[in-house]
Coordinates of N, CA, C and O in Angstrom, one line a residue:
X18 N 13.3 24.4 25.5 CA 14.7 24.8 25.3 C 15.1 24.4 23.8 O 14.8 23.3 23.4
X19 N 15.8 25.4 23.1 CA 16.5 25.0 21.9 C 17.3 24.2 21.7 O 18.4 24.5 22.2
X20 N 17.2 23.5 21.2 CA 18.9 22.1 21.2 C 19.7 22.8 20.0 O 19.2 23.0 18.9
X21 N 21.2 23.4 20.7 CA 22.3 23.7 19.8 C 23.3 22.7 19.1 O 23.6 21.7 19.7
X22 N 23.6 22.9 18.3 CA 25.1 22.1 17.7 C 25.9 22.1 18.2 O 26.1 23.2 18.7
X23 N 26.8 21.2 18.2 CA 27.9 21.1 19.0 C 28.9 21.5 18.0 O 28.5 21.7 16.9
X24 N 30.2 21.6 18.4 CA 31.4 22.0 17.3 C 32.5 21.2 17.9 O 33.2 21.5 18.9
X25 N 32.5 19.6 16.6 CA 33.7 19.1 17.6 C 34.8 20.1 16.5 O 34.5 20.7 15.5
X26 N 35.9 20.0 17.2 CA 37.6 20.2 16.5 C 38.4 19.7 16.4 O 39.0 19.5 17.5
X27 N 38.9 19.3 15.6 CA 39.4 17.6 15.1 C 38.8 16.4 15.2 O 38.1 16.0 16.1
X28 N 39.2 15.8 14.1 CA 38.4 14.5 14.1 C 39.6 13.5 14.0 O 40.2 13.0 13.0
X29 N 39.7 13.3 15.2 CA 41.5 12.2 15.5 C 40.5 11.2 16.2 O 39.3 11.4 15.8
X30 N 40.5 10.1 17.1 CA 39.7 9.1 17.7 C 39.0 9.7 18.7 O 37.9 9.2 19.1
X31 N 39.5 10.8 19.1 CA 38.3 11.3 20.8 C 37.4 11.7 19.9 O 36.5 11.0 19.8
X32 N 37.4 13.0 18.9 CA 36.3 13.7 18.3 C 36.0 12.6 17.8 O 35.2 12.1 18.7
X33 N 36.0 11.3 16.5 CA 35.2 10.5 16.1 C 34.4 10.0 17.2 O 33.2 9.9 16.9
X34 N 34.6 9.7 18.1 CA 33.9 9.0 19.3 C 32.8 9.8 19.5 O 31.6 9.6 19.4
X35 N 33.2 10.8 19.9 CA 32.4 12.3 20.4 C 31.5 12.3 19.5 O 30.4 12.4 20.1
X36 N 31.3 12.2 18.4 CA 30.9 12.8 17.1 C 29.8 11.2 17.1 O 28.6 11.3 16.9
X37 N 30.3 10.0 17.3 CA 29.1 9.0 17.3 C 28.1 8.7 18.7 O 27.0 8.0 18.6
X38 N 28.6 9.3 19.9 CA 27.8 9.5 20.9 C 26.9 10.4 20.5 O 25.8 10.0 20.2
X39 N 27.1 11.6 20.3 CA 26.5 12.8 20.1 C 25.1 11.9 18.9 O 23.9 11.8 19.2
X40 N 25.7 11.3 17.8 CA 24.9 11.2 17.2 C 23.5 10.2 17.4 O 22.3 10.3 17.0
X41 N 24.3 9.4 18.2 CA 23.1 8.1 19.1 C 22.1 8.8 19.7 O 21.0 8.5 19.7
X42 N 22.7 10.3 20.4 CA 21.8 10.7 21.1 C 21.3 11.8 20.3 O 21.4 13.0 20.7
X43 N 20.7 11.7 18.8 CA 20.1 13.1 18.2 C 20.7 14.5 18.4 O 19.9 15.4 18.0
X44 N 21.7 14.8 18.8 CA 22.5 15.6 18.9 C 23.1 16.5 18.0 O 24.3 16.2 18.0
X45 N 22.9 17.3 17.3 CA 23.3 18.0 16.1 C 24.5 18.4 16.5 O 24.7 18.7 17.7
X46 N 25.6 18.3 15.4 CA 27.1 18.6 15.3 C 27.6 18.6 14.1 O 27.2 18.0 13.1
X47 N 28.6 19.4 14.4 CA 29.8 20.0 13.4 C 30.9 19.4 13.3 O 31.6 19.4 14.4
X48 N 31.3 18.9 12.2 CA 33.1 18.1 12.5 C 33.9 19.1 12.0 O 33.5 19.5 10.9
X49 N 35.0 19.7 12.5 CA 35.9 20.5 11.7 C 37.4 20.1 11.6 O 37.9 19.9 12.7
X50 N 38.4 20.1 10.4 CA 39.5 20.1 10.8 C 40.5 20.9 10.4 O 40.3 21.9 9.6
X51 N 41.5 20.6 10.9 CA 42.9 21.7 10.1 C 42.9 20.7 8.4 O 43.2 21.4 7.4
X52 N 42.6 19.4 8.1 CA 43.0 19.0 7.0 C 41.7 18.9 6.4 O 40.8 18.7 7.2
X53 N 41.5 19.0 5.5 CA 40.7 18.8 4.3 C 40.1 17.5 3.6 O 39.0 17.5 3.0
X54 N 40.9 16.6 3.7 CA 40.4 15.2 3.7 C 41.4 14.5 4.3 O 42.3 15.0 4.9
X55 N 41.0 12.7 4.1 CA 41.7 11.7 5.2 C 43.2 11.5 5.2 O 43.8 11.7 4.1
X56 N 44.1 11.3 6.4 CA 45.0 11.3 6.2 C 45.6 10.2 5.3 O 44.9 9.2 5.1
X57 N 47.4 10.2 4.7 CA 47.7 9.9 3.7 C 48.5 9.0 4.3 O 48.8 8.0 3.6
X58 N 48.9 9.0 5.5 CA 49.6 7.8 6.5 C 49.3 7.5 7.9 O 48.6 8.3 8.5
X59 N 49.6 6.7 8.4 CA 49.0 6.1 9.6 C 50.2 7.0 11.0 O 51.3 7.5 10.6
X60 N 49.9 7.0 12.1 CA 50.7 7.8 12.7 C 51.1 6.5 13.6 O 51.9 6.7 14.6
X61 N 50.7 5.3 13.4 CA 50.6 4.6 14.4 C 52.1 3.3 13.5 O 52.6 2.4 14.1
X62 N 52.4 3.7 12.0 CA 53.6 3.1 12.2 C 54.7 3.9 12.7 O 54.8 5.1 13.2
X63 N 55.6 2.8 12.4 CA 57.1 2.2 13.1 C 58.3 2.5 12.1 O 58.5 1.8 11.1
X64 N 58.9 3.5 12.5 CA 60.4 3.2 11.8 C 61.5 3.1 12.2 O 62.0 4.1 12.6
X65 N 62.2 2.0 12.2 CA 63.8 1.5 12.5 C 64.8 1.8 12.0 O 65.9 1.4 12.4

């Protein structure tokens, strides 16, 4: 059998995860996103 690539879509914490399983197991994949490079702020602060 041929082994295909996978196509994760987005790379937020599930796809990164996805994306280093896959890789443990020789797994060929695709990361794709809506942005272009890393984000410029964190989503995880706080404003009062």
């Amino acid at each position: 059998m041929s082994e295909k690539e996978v196509l994760i879509v987005g790379v937020g914490p599930t796809g990164l995860v996805l994306a280093m399983e896959l890789a443990y197991y020789n797994v060929p994949f695709k990361l794709i996103d809506q942005k272009s490079g890393p984000g410029e702020s964190s989503r995880a602060m706080l404003t009062v």
